[in-house]
Short mmCIF file of C-alpha atoms (C1' of nucleotides) in Angstrom, two decimals:
data_model
loop_
_atom_site.label_atom_id
_atom_site.label_comp_id
_atom_site.label_asym_id
_atom_site.label_seq_id
_atom_site.Cartn_x
_atom_site.Cartn_y
_atom_site.Cartn_z
CA MET A 1 -32.12 83.14 10.04
CA PRO A 2 -28.84 84.44 11.05
CA PRO A 3 -28.85 87.93 12.93
CA ASN A 4 -28.38 90.98 11.39
CA ASN A 5 -24.96 90.86 12.45
CA PHE A 6 -23.90 87.70 9.49
CA PRO A 7 -23.87 86.59 6.97
CA ASP A 8 -26.13 83.88 4.95
CA SER A 9 -23.66 80.97 4.76
CA ILE A 10 -20.43 81.46 7.53
CA ILE A 11 -18.80 81.45 4.18
CA ASP A 12 -15.50 82.89 3.62
CA THR A 13 -14.37 82.01 7.50
CA LEU A 14 -14.90 78.05 7.49
CA SER A 15 -14.76 74.99 5.40
CA ILE A 16 -15.56 71.52 5.18
CA ASP A 17 -12.94 69.60 2.70
CA CYS A 18 -13.95 65.71 2.71
CA LEU A 19 -11.13 62.44 2.11
CA ILE A 20 -12.54 59.82 0.85
CA PHE A 21 -11.29 56.77 1.24
CA GLY A 22 -11.53 53.72 -1.57
CA PHE A 23 -10.32 50.48 -2.43
CA LYS A 24 -9.54 49.26 -5.87
CA ASP A 25 -7.55 46.67 -7.63
CA GLY A 26 -5.14 45.85 -4.23
CA GLU A 27 -4.45 49.48 -3.77
CA LEU A 28 -6.19 52.80 -1.34
CA ASP A 29 -7.86 55.43 -3.20
CA ILE A 30 -9.25 58.09 -2.70
CA LEU A 31 -11.25 61.15 -4.51
CA LEU A 32 -10.23 64.37 -5.93
CA VAL A 33 -12.49 66.80 -7.75
CA LYS A 34 -11.21 69.54 -10.61
CA HIS A 35 -11.86 72.68 -10.09
CA ALA A 36 -14.32 74.24 -12.46
CA GLU A 37 -14.19 78.24 -10.79
CA GLY A 38 -12.34 79.66 -8.21
CA ILE A 39 -8.35 80.12 -7.70
CA SER A 40 -7.80 77.64 -7.98
CA LYS A 41 -10.21 76.35 -11.23
CA ASP A 42 -8.48 72.99 -12.72
CA ARG A 43 -6.99 71.95 -10.54
CA TRP A 44 -7.12 68.51 -8.38
CA ALA A 45 -7.58 69.32 -4.74
CA LEU A 46 -9.53 67.14 -2.13
CA PRO A 47 -13.74 67.59 -2.56
CA GLY A 48 -15.01 70.17 0.37
CA GLY A 49 -17.39 73.36 0.60
CA TRP A 50 -18.71 76.20 2.75
CA ILE A 51 -20.92 74.91 5.94
CA GLN A 52 -24.37 76.93 6.16
CA TYR A 53 -26.03 78.99 9.24
CA ASN A 54 -28.59 76.83 10.01
CA GLU A 55 -26.42 72.93 10.02
CA SER A 56 -24.16 71.49 11.88
CA ILE A 57 -21.18 70.60 10.88
CA ASP A 58 -21.52 67.31 10.63
CA ASP A 59 -24.66 68.07 8.12
CA ALA A 60 -22.15 69.55 5.82
CA ALA A 61 -19.82 66.78 5.86
CA ASN A 62 -23.13 64.84 4.66
CA ARG A 63 -24.33 66.99 2.76
CA LEU A 64 -21.28 67.69 0.21
CA LEU A 65 -20.50 63.48 0.96
CA HIS A 66 -24.04 62.89 -0.70
CA SER A 67 -24.22 65.32 -3.32
CA LEU A 68 -20.51 63.66 -4.94
CA THR A 69 -21.30 60.27 -4.60
CA GLY A 70 -24.83 60.58 -4.71
CA VAL A 71 -25.53 57.75 -1.69
CA SER A 72 -25.72 57.99 2.39
CA ASN A 73 -25.45 56.57 5.30
CA ILE A 74 -21.80 56.11 4.67
CA TYR A 75 -19.17 55.92 7.21
CA LEU A 76 -18.09 59.70 8.02
CA GLU A 77 -15.31 61.36 11.05
CA GLN A 78 -14.45 64.38 11.44
CA LEU A 79 -10.44 64.11 11.49
CA ARG A 80 -9.58 67.33 13.16
CA ALA A 81 -9.85 71.43 11.72
CA PHE A 82 -6.76 72.53 9.74
CA GLY A 83 -6.11 76.73 10.78
CA HIS A 84 -3.09 77.63 9.58
CA VAL A 85 -2.87 81.09 9.32
CA ASP A 86 -2.01 81.33 5.42
CA ARG A 87 -3.05 77.86 4.11
CA TYR A 88 -6.14 79.95 2.20
CA PRO A 89 -4.80 82.96 -0.03
CA ALA A 90 -7.99 84.79 -1.03
CA ASN A 91 -8.11 85.29 2.67
CA ARG A 92 -8.35 83.28 6.93
CA VAL A 93 -10.67 80.41 5.67
CA ILE A 94 -10.25 77.30 8.44
CA THR A 95 -11.54 74.09 7.76
CA ILE A 96 -12.38 70.98 9.04
CA ALA A 97 -11.81 67.67 7.42
CA TYR A 98 -13.40 64.74 7.54
CA TYR A 99 -13.06 61.31 6.14
CA ALA A 100 -15.27 58.48 4.72
CA LEU A 101 -14.35 54.72 3.73
CA VAL A 102 -16.64 54.10 1.16
CA ASN A 103 -16.47 51.13 -1.71
CA ALA A 104 -16.19 51.81 -4.39
CA ASP A 105 -18.44 50.20 -6.54
CA ASN A 106 -21.94 50.99 -5.01
CA TYR A 107 -22.58 54.53 -6.81
CA SER A 108 -21.88 56.43 -9.98
CA LEU A 109 -19.92 59.72 -9.63
CA ASN A 110 -21.04 62.61 -10.69
CA PRO A 111 -19.08 66.24 -10.26
CA GLY A 112 -21.31 68.16 -8.62
CA PHE A 113 -22.23 72.36 -9.17
CA THR A 114 -18.27 73.99 -8.42
CA ALA A 115 -16.42 71.04 -10.04
CA SER A 116 -15.88 69.63 -13.75
CA ASP A 117 -14.05 66.04 -13.41
CA VAL A 118 -13.99 63.53 -9.92
CA GLN A 119 -12.06 60.63 -10.29
CA TRP A 120 -10.16 57.75 -7.86
CA PHE A 121 -5.35 58.62 -7.42
CA LYS A 122 -4.10 55.79 -5.65
CA ILE A 123 -2.16 57.02 -2.61
CA HIS A 124 0.28 56.90 -3.46
CA ASP A 125 -0.09 58.74 -7.18
CA ILE A 126 -1.86 61.69 -6.19
CA PRO A 127 -0.89 64.90 -7.48
CA LYS A 128 0.15 68.26 -6.31
CA LEU A 129 -2.74 69.91 -4.35
CA PRO A 130 -4.00 73.35 -3.44
CA TYR A 131 -4.08 74.76 -0.10
CA ASP A 132 -2.54 72.78 2.51
CA HIS A 133 -4.91 69.82 0.95
CA ASN A 134 -1.39 67.89 0.85
CA GLU A 135 -1.03 67.92 4.27
CA ILE A 136 -4.54 67.45 5.21
CA LEU A 137 -4.58 63.77 3.11
CA TYR A 138 -0.78 62.77 4.91
CA PHE A 139 -2.50 63.39 8.23
CA GLY A 140 -5.62 61.52 7.16
CA TYR A 141 -3.88 58.59 6.27
CA MET A 142 -1.67 58.79 8.57
CA HIS A 143 -5.01 59.07 11.23
CA LEU A 144 -6.34 55.58 9.54
CA LYS A 145 -2.91 53.56 9.64
CA GLN A 146 -3.83 54.33 13.18
CA LYS A 147 -7.74 53.68 13.60
CA VAL A 148 -7.69 50.09 11.20
CA MET A 149 -4.92 48.84 13.77
CA ASN A 150 -8.34 49.00 17.21
CA GLU A 151 -11.29 49.67 15.19
CA PRO A 152 -13.70 46.96 12.87
CA ILE A 153 -13.78 49.80 9.33
CA GLY A 154 -11.64 48.48 7.55
CA PHE A 155 -15.24 46.72 5.99
CA ASN A 156 -16.71 50.08 4.62
CA LEU A 157 -14.36 49.77 2.48
CA LEU A 158 -15.35 46.52 1.55
CA PRO A 159 -18.24 45.26 -0.32
CA LYS A 160 -21.39 43.53 2.50
CA LYS A 161 -19.93 39.47 1.32
CA PHE A 162 -16.17 39.41 1.41
CA THR A 163 -13.34 37.29 1.55
CA LEU A 164 -10.55 37.21 3.89
CA HIS A 165 -8.31 37.36 0.40
CA GLN A 166 -9.64 40.63 0.17
CA LEU A 167 -9.51 42.03 3.64
CA GLN A 168 -6.42 40.70 4.47
CA GLN A 169 -5.21 42.52 0.59
CA LEU A 170 -6.67 45.24 2.18
CA TYR A 171 -4.99 45.51 5.08
CA GLU A 172 -1.80 45.45 3.34
CA ALA A 173 -3.11 48.44 1.19
CA ILE A 174 -2.98 50.72 4.46
CA LEU A 175 -0.74 49.54 6.45
CA GLU A 176 1.58 49.26 4.17
CA THR A 177 3.24 46.00 4.49
CA SER A 178 2.83 42.56 3.64
CA LEU A 179 1.22 39.41 6.05
CA ASP A 180 1.20 36.06 7.05
CA LYS A 181 -1.89 35.10 4.77
CA PRO A 182 -2.69 31.52 7.79
CA ASN A 183 -2.48 33.57 10.51
CA PHE A 184 -3.90 36.11 9.43
CA ARG A 185 -7.25 34.19 8.66
CA ARG A 186 -6.50 32.18 11.96
CA LYS A 187 -6.86 35.98 14.24
CA LEU A 188 -9.29 37.31 12.52
CA LEU A 189 -11.13 33.72 12.54
CA ASN A 190 -10.97 33.53 16.23
CA MET A 191 -12.05 37.57 16.37
CA ASN A 192 -15.34 36.40 15.67
CA LEU A 193 -16.46 39.12 13.80
CA LEU A 194 -16.91 37.65 10.76
CA LYS A 195 -20.06 35.58 10.12
CA PRO A 196 -19.50 33.20 7.47
CA CYS A 197 -22.27 33.59 4.61
CA ASN A 198 -23.58 30.65 3.21
CA GLU A 199 -22.44 30.85 -0.31
CA LYS A 200 -19.56 31.61 -2.33
CA GLN A 201 -16.78 33.06 -4.57
CA GLU A 202 -17.66 33.22 -7.51
CA ASP A 203 -15.84 33.76 -11.27
CA VAL A 204 -12.19 32.57 -9.58
CA SER A 205 -9.83 30.29 -11.93
CA HIS A 206 -9.02 28.71 -8.87
CA ARG A 207 -10.77 27.17 -5.74
CA ALA A 208 -13.75 29.59 -4.70
CA ALA A 209 -13.43 31.20 -0.87
CA GLN A 210 -15.94 31.53 1.49
CA LEU A 211 -17.75 35.24 1.92
CA TYR A 212 -17.84 36.40 4.97
CA ARG A 213 -19.09 39.52 6.78
CA PHE A 214 -19.16 41.75 9.62
CA ASP A 215 -21.12 41.06 12.32
CA LYS A 216 -21.92 44.21 13.93
CA LYS A 217 -23.98 42.98 16.77
CA MET A 218 -21.50 40.53 17.86
CA TYR A 219 -18.57 43.65 17.65
CA ASP A 220 -21.64 45.03 19.49
CA LYS A 221 -21.92 42.56 22.54
CA LEU A 222 -18.02 41.93 23.13
CA ARG A 223 -17.01 45.39 23.12
CA GLU A 224 -19.78 45.20 26.30
CA LYS A 225 -16.94 42.45 27.91
CA GLY A 226 -14.67 44.51 27.14
CA PHE A 227 -13.65 42.75 24.26
CA ILE A 228 -11.06 45.80 22.85
CA PHE A 229 -10.31 45.01 18.41
CA GLU A 230 -6.79 45.36 17.67
CA LEU A 231 -4.80 44.43 14.32
CA MET B 1 -4.52 93.48 8.88
CA PRO B 2 -7.91 92.01 7.36
CA PRO B 3 -9.57 92.34 4.45
CA ASN B 4 -11.84 95.62 4.85
CA ASN B 5 -15.60 92.91 5.42
CA PHE B 6 -13.40 91.42 7.82
CA PRO B 7 -14.07 92.21 11.91
CA ASP B 8 -11.33 92.15 13.70
CA SER B 9 -10.68 88.62 14.91
CA ILE B 10 -13.53 85.94 14.02
CA ILE B 11 -15.19 86.46 17.13
CA ASP B 12 -18.82 85.52 17.20
CA THR B 13 -18.41 82.78 14.73
CA LEU B 14 -14.55 80.21 15.77
CA SER B 15 -14.46 80.02 19.59
CA ILE B 16 -11.77 77.43 21.62
CA ASP B 17 -11.96 75.49 24.10
CA CYS B 18 -10.05 73.80 26.50
CA LEU B 19 -9.34 70.58 28.32
CA ILE B 20 -6.80 70.80 30.77
CA PHE B 21 -6.19 67.31 31.99
CA GLY B 22 -3.97 67.35 35.70
CA PHE B 23 -3.23 63.63 37.79
CA LYS B 24 -3.09 64.64 41.64
CA ASP B 25 -3.80 62.13 44.73
CA GLY B 26 -4.20 59.79 42.44
CA GLU B 27 -6.74 61.14 40.82
CA LEU B 28 -8.01 62.42 37.58
CA ASP B 29 -8.86 66.23 36.96
CA ILE B 30 -10.10 69.36 34.89
CA LEU B 31 -9.49 72.93 35.09
CA LEU B 32 -12.01 75.01 34.93
CA VAL B 33 -12.59 78.48 35.20
CA LYS B 34 -15.60 80.52 36.12
CA HIS B 35 -16.47 83.22 34.11
CA ALA B 36 -16.76 86.56 35.50
CA GLU B 37 -18.99 88.01 32.74
CA GLY B 38 -21.60 86.50 29.08
CA ILE B 39 -24.18 84.45 28.79
CA SER B 40 -22.98 82.08 31.11
CA LYS B 41 -21.68 84.65 34.07
CA ASP B 42 -20.62 82.64 37.69
CA ARG B 43 -21.54 79.40 36.27
CA TRP B 44 -18.04 76.35 35.27
CA ALA B 45 -17.32 75.91 32.03
CA LEU B 46 -13.82 74.80 29.96
CA PRO B 47 -11.01 78.06 29.63
CA GLY B 48 -11.94 78.98 26.46
CA GLY B 49 -11.91 81.76 23.65
CA TRP B 50 -11.81 83.62 20.80
CA ILE B 51 -8.72 82.98 17.28
CA GLN B 52 -7.78 86.45 16.24
CA TYR B 53 -7.25 87.04 12.97
CA ASN B 54 -3.90 86.43 12.28
CA GLU B 55 -2.73 83.38 14.65
CA SER B 56 -3.57 79.72 13.62
CA ILE B 57 -5.88 77.12 15.89
CA ASP B 58 -2.84 76.10 17.22
CA ASP B 59 -1.66 79.36 18.56
CA ALA B 60 -4.55 80.10 19.91
CA ALA B 61 -5.09 77.23 21.95
CA ASN B 62 -1.22 77.67 23.14
CA ARG B 63 -1.72 81.60 24.57
CA LEU B 64 -4.86 80.15 25.54
CA LEU B 65 -3.63 77.80 27.62
CA HIS B 66 -0.44 80.01 28.59
CA SER B 67 -3.00 82.65 29.99
CA LEU B 68 -4.46 80.38 32.41
CA THR B 69 -1.15 78.60 33.48
CA GLY B 70 1.42 80.94 33.12
CA VAL B 71 3.66 78.19 31.55
CA SER B 72 4.57 77.81 28.17
CA ASN B 73 5.50 74.16 26.24
CA ILE B 74 2.92 71.66 27.74
CA TYR B 75 1.60 69.48 25.27
CA LEU B 76 -1.27 70.18 23.52
CA GLU B 77 -2.85 68.94 20.46
CA GLN B 78 -6.39 69.58 19.38
CA LEU B 79 -9.40 67.21 19.44
CA ARG B 80 -11.79 68.29 17.15
CA ALA B 81 -14.20 70.78 16.63
CA PHE B 82 -18.20 70.87 17.74
CA GLY B 83 -20.28 72.28 15.52
CA HIS B 84 -23.99 71.69 15.84
CA VAL B 85 -26.51 74.41 15.05
CA ASP B 86 -27.51 75.75 18.92
CA ARG B 87 -24.83 75.08 21.35
CA TYR B 88 -24.78 78.56 21.72
CA PRO B 89 -27.00 79.61 22.51
CA ALA B 90 -26.97 83.16 21.56
CA ASN B 91 -25.53 82.83 17.49
CA ARG B 92 -24.44 79.62 15.58
CA VAL B 93 -20.78 79.31 17.14
CA ILE B 94 -18.79 76.42 16.01
CA THR B 95 -15.79 75.50 18.85
CA ILE B 96 -12.40 73.83 18.79
CA ALA B 97 -11.56 71.54 21.16
CA TYR B 98 -7.70 71.12 22.57
CA TYR B 99 -6.65 68.79 25.43
CA ALA B 100 -3.65 69.34 26.96
CA LEU B 101 -1.49 66.83 29.78
CA VAL B 102 -0.29 69.34 32.20
CA ASN B 103 1.21 68.09 35.70
CA ALA B 104 -0.25 70.45 38.12
CA ASP B 105 2.12 70.98 40.32
CA ASN B 106 4.52 73.14 38.34
CA TYR B 107 2.90 76.22 37.70
CA SER B 108 0.51 78.45 39.66
CA LEU B 109 -3.22 78.37 38.05
CA ASN B 110 -4.61 82.30 37.52
CA PRO B 111 -8.00 83.05 36.21
CA GLY B 112 -6.77 86.26 33.67
CA PHE B 113 -9.67 88.12 32.48
CA THR B 114 -12.42 86.63 31.55
CA ALA B 115 -13.22 84.24 34.76
CA SER B 116 -13.48 84.66 38.04
CA ASP B 117 -11.73 81.78 38.91
CA VAL B 118 -9.60 78.66 37.98
CA GLN B 119 -10.49 75.23 39.12
CA TRP B 120 -9.61 71.52 39.24
CA PHE B 121 -12.49 69.32 39.75
CA LYS B 122 -11.28 65.54 40.00
CA ILE B 123 -12.86 64.04 36.55
CA HIS B 124 -15.87 61.80 38.80
CA ASP B 125 -16.86 64.96 39.89
CA ILE B 126 -17.84 68.10 36.49
CA PRO B 127 -20.58 69.78 37.89
CA LYS B 128 -23.59 70.44 35.16
CA LEU B 129 -21.57 73.04 32.26
CA PRO B 130 -22.89 75.40 29.60
CA TYR B 131 -23.45 74.63 26.56
CA ASP B 132 -22.78 71.32 25.11
CA HIS B 133 -18.68 71.54 27.84
CA ASN B 134 -20.13 68.20 29.10
CA GLU B 135 -20.33 66.62 25.76
CA ILE B 136 -16.78 67.60 24.68
CA LEU B 137 -15.20 66.61 27.83
CA TYR B 138 -16.70 62.51 27.39
CA PHE B 139 -15.76 62.93 23.95
CA GLY B 140 -11.87 64.62 25.06
CA TYR B 141 -12.36 61.98 27.46
CA MET B 142 -13.25 58.70 25.87
CA HIS B 143 -10.14 60.31 23.49
CA LEU B 144 -7.62 60.08 26.37
CA LYS B 145 -8.41 56.65 27.19
CA GLN B 146 -7.65 55.73 23.65
CA LYS B 147 -5.26 57.45 23.13
CA VAL B 148 -3.25 56.16 26.21
CA MET B 149 -3.28 52.64 25.99
CA ASN B 150 -1.06 53.69 22.12
CA GLU B 151 1.11 56.78 22.42
CA PRO B 152 3.04 57.59 25.06
CA ILE B 153 1.92 60.76 27.00
CA GLY B 154 1.37 59.97 30.12
CA PHE B 155 4.48 60.89 31.13
CA ASN B 156 3.28 64.65 30.70
CA LEU B 157 0.46 63.86 33.64
CA LEU B 158 3.86 63.13 35.48
CA PRO B 159 6.52 65.16 37.64
CA LYS B 160 9.67 65.25 35.17
CA LYS B 161 11.03 61.67 37.78
CA PHE B 162 8.39 59.15 38.64
CA THR B 163 8.16 55.75 40.58
CA LEU B 164 6.61 52.39 38.97
CA HIS B 165 4.55 53.17 41.11
CA GLN B 166 3.47 56.77 40.66
CA LEU B 167 2.95 55.41 36.96
CA GLN B 168 0.67 52.44 37.63
CA GLN B 169 -1.74 54.84 39.13
CA LEU B 170 -2.35 56.98 36.56
CA TYR B 171 -3.26 54.30 34.08
CA GLU B 172 -5.41 53.10 36.58
CA ALA B 173 -7.06 56.55 37.26
CA ILE B 174 -6.89 57.10 33.24
CA LEU B 175 -8.75 53.50 32.06
CA GLU B 176 -10.79 53.45 36.05
CA THR B 177 -9.37 50.17 36.26
CA SER B 178 -6.63 48.13 38.46
CA LEU B 179 -3.81 46.38 37.34
CA ASP B 180 -1.97 43.82 38.80
CA LYS B 181 2.09 45.54 39.71
CA PRO B 182 4.33 42.47 39.51
CA ASN B 183 2.93 42.69 35.70
CA PHE B 184 2.69 46.80 35.10
CA ARG B 185 6.41 46.79 36.10
CA ARG B 186 8.04 44.01 34.06
CA LYS B 187 5.38 45.54 30.94
CA LEU B 188 6.65 48.45 31.38
CA LEU B 189 10.34 47.77 31.81
CA ASN B 190 10.83 45.87 29.28
CA MET B 191 9.95 48.62 26.52
CA ASN B 192 13.41 50.44 27.56
CA LEU B 193 10.92 53.68 27.92
CA LEU B 194 12.12 54.24 30.86
CA LYS B 195 15.70 56.31 32.40
CA PRO B 196 16.58 54.83 36.25
CA CYS B 197 17.37 58.35 37.37
CA ASN B 198 20.52 58.39 40.50
CA GLU B 199 18.03 59.32 42.61
CA LYS B 200 15.15 57.68 44.93
CA GLN B 201 12.13 58.54 46.47
CA GLU B 202 12.07 60.31 49.38
CA ASP B 203 10.49 61.30 52.47
CA VAL B 204 8.01 58.53 52.17
CA SER B 205 7.37 55.94 54.96
CA HIS B 206 8.87 52.91 53.83
CA ARG B 207 11.46 51.45 51.14
CA ALA B 208 11.94 53.69 48.85
CA ALA B 209 11.35 53.69 44.84
CA GLN B 210 13.60 54.41 42.40
CA LEU B 211 12.94 57.79 40.37
CA TYR B 212 12.26 56.83 37.04
CA ARG B 213 12.80 59.38 33.38
CA PHE B 214 10.77 58.99 29.77
CA ASP B 215 13.23 58.42 27.43
CA LYS B 216 12.12 60.85 24.44
CA LYS B 217 14.87 59.53 22.56
CA MET B 218 15.48 56.09 22.60
CA TYR B 219 11.46 56.45 21.79
CA ASP B 220 12.19 57.99 18.95
CA LYS B 221 14.73 55.31 17.63
CA LEU B 222 12.29 52.66 18.91
CA ARG B 223 9.71 54.76 16.88
CA GLU B 224 11.20 54.32 13.87
CA LYS B 225 12.41 50.05 13.92
CA GLY B 226 8.41 49.43 14.16
CA PHE B 227 8.36 49.23 18.57
CA ILE B 228 4.72 50.36 18.32
CA PHE B 229 3.60 51.82 22.33
CA GLU B 230 0.92 49.11 23.56
CA LEU B 231 -1.12 49.21 26.99
"C1'" DC C 1 -5.14 14.30 -15.53
"C1'" DC C 2 -1.84 16.79 -14.69
"C1'" DA C 3 -0.21 21.01 -13.82
"C1'" DC C 4 -2.07 25.27 -11.91
"C1'" DT C 5 -3.81 28.57 -8.29
"C1'" DA C 6 -5.73 30.21 -4.39
"C1'" DA C 7 -7.85 28.33 -0.13
"C1'" DT C 8 -7.74 25.82 3.43
"C1'" DA C 9 -5.96 23.53 7.82
"C1'" DG C 10 -2.08 22.56 10.98
"C1'" DT C 11 2.01 22.58 13.74
"C1'" DC C 12 5.86 24.45 16.48
"C1'" DA C 13 9.57 27.17 19.10
"C1'" DA C 14 9.46 31.75 20.85
"C1'" DT C 15 7.25 34.85 23.04
"C1'" DT C 16 3.61 36.97 26.05
"C1'" DT C 17 -0.04 36.87 29.59
"C1'" DG C 18 -2.05 36.30 33.74
"C1'" DA C 19 -1.81 34.94 38.05
"C1'" DC C 20 0.03 34.87 41.57
"C1'" DC C 21 4.23 33.87 45.36
"C1'" DA C 22 9.02 35.74 47.43
"C1'" DT C 23 11.62 38.51 49.91
"C1'" DA C 24 14.45 42.70 50.27
"C1'" DA C 25 14.71 47.56 51.80
"C1'" DT C 26 13.11 50.83 54.98
"C1'" DT C 27 10.56 53.46 58.17
"C1'" DT C 28 7.44 53.70 63.49
"C1'" DG C 29 6.24 52.36 67.04
"C1'" DT C 30 7.97 49.35 71.42
"C1'" DA D 1 17.31 46.12 69.72
"C1'" DC D 2 13.25 44.01 68.05
"C1'" DA D 3 8.74 43.10 65.65
"C1'" DA D 4 5.47 44.48 62.76
"C1'" DA D 5 4.10 47.91 58.49
"C1'" DT D 6 4.71 48.40 54.58
"C1'" DT D 7 6.15 49.06 49.39
"C1'" DA D 8 9.76 47.89 46.81
"C1'" DT D 9 11.14 44.94 43.91
"C1'" DG D 10 12.34 40.09 41.52
"C1'" DG D 11 11.05 35.12 40.67
"C1'" DT D 12 7.09 31.52 38.94
"C1'" DC D 13 5.10 28.22 35.70
"C1'" DA D 14 1.17 27.24 33.84
"C1'" DA D 15 -1.93 29.61 29.33
"C1'" DA D 16 -2.14 32.25 25.16
"C1'" DT D 17 -0.78 33.93 21.99
"C1'" DT D 18 2.10 35.06 17.61
"C1'" DG D 19 5.40 33.80 13.60
"C1'" DA D 20 7.37 31.47 10.88
"C1'" DC D 21 6.48 27.92 8.46
"C1'" DT D 22 4.47 22.72 5.90
"C1'" DA D 23 1.16 20.29 4.44
"C1'" DT D 24 -3.70 19.77 2.13
"C1'" DT D 25 -7.82 20.63 -0.14
"C1'" DA D 26 -10.69 21.93 -3.94
"C1'" DG D 27 -10.99 24.03 -8.35
"C1'" DT D 28 -9.95 25.62 -12.93
"C1'" DG D 29 -7.37 25.52 -17.32
"C1'" DG D 30 -5.24 23.57 -20.48
#
DNA sequence: CCACTAATAGTCAATTTGACCATAATTTGT
DNA sequence: ACAAATTATGGTCAAATTGACTATTAGTGG
């Protein structure tokens, strides 16, 4: 497929790195893989790979994410490209970073071909990563903080059905603040983006909370009328 | 400098495209160049170029912008990478798009080596551009709309000293709405981000308005205390 | 049935917003 | 010199939103 003067993949020039966010036990997590080979063997790093000649960069990111988690249809967006000259030691590699929001309950992890291990790390307990991966992580986290304030994407980190308290804990974890419970409830419910399920929480040793789901159709409708999600 | 198995530049694989926003006569503008050679000869397109092997992608964007406008220290940020397989007809090219905000009064334009002409186009009067440049433009414009609501970057499109009315017109042009004048004044002034100059507007056939400048130091100080710019 | 925990409901003052109206300062035409 | 036009700037006021709380309710576990 590629013309004669091109390699089979755009290998060694352009890579993809994924920032995969999860949420568990009230804390924000990042998925890291332990490299089984190459320059950074035995070190934890962001999962990534090479872009093939005949796939778009979005496809490449989805392929990598799928091979790692076994799940498709995950919330995935490009963060941006990172291209310092010396970010990769062996040769010049520019990487395009993506970030994904997943509900960690939904699947089992799979180290894939080039990794020997996969593991969730708490966002505040990340080891020193190779290359500029810590910088990418920091940038992505700041981006998420910003984004979560202005778009209803946090739901992707929760199960389909969730309680208001879970949602609040999620925002508290991401934004690193504490929020007033009654005020948080009031604000979210007044947006009309949460549709109550006919179900309640189970197996809790106190009054069971109402379960809600994010009403995407309603969100689309409201947005057409000029509604802007906020906080 | 590059190892033997690499071309002098990452030419033909990775390009940079710049979305340069300007503001004039109450309208938002985009700078386009007319290609003097290559596949899209004689067509208007986003200014761009190739990334050299020994410069970072940010450096490459700055270099291109400088060669086009003759000015440095322009507000310039990466938008994102665009990488559909068939976005470029001859071969596989991934482009990293940047957007810049400039005060169009400050400099003269220079078509550079590969362009035969440079010109400002009103944002609502953009011709059909080659490749995916219209898509990049649309994405960048949406990004600017979003960004301008949450960060005080609009000032980069105005002269150092400006009136509140100019600022309002700028926001109206970007956001495509009309704003209430007294309310806009009240909101902006209450933020304490505008430092009044000891000067007034000149050569206008009505009461001259106070000139203000954006107080970046104050903004940094307020942001440390948790202030978030909005609208 | 009592203690505990968290859900849910409600209060209230302070602040911010949206929709206005009023006045002040200039310039231009007569 | 004065009126008309034009834009800047300064207010008002009710409605909506926010922040900081208090109160009540439902369910669990001893």
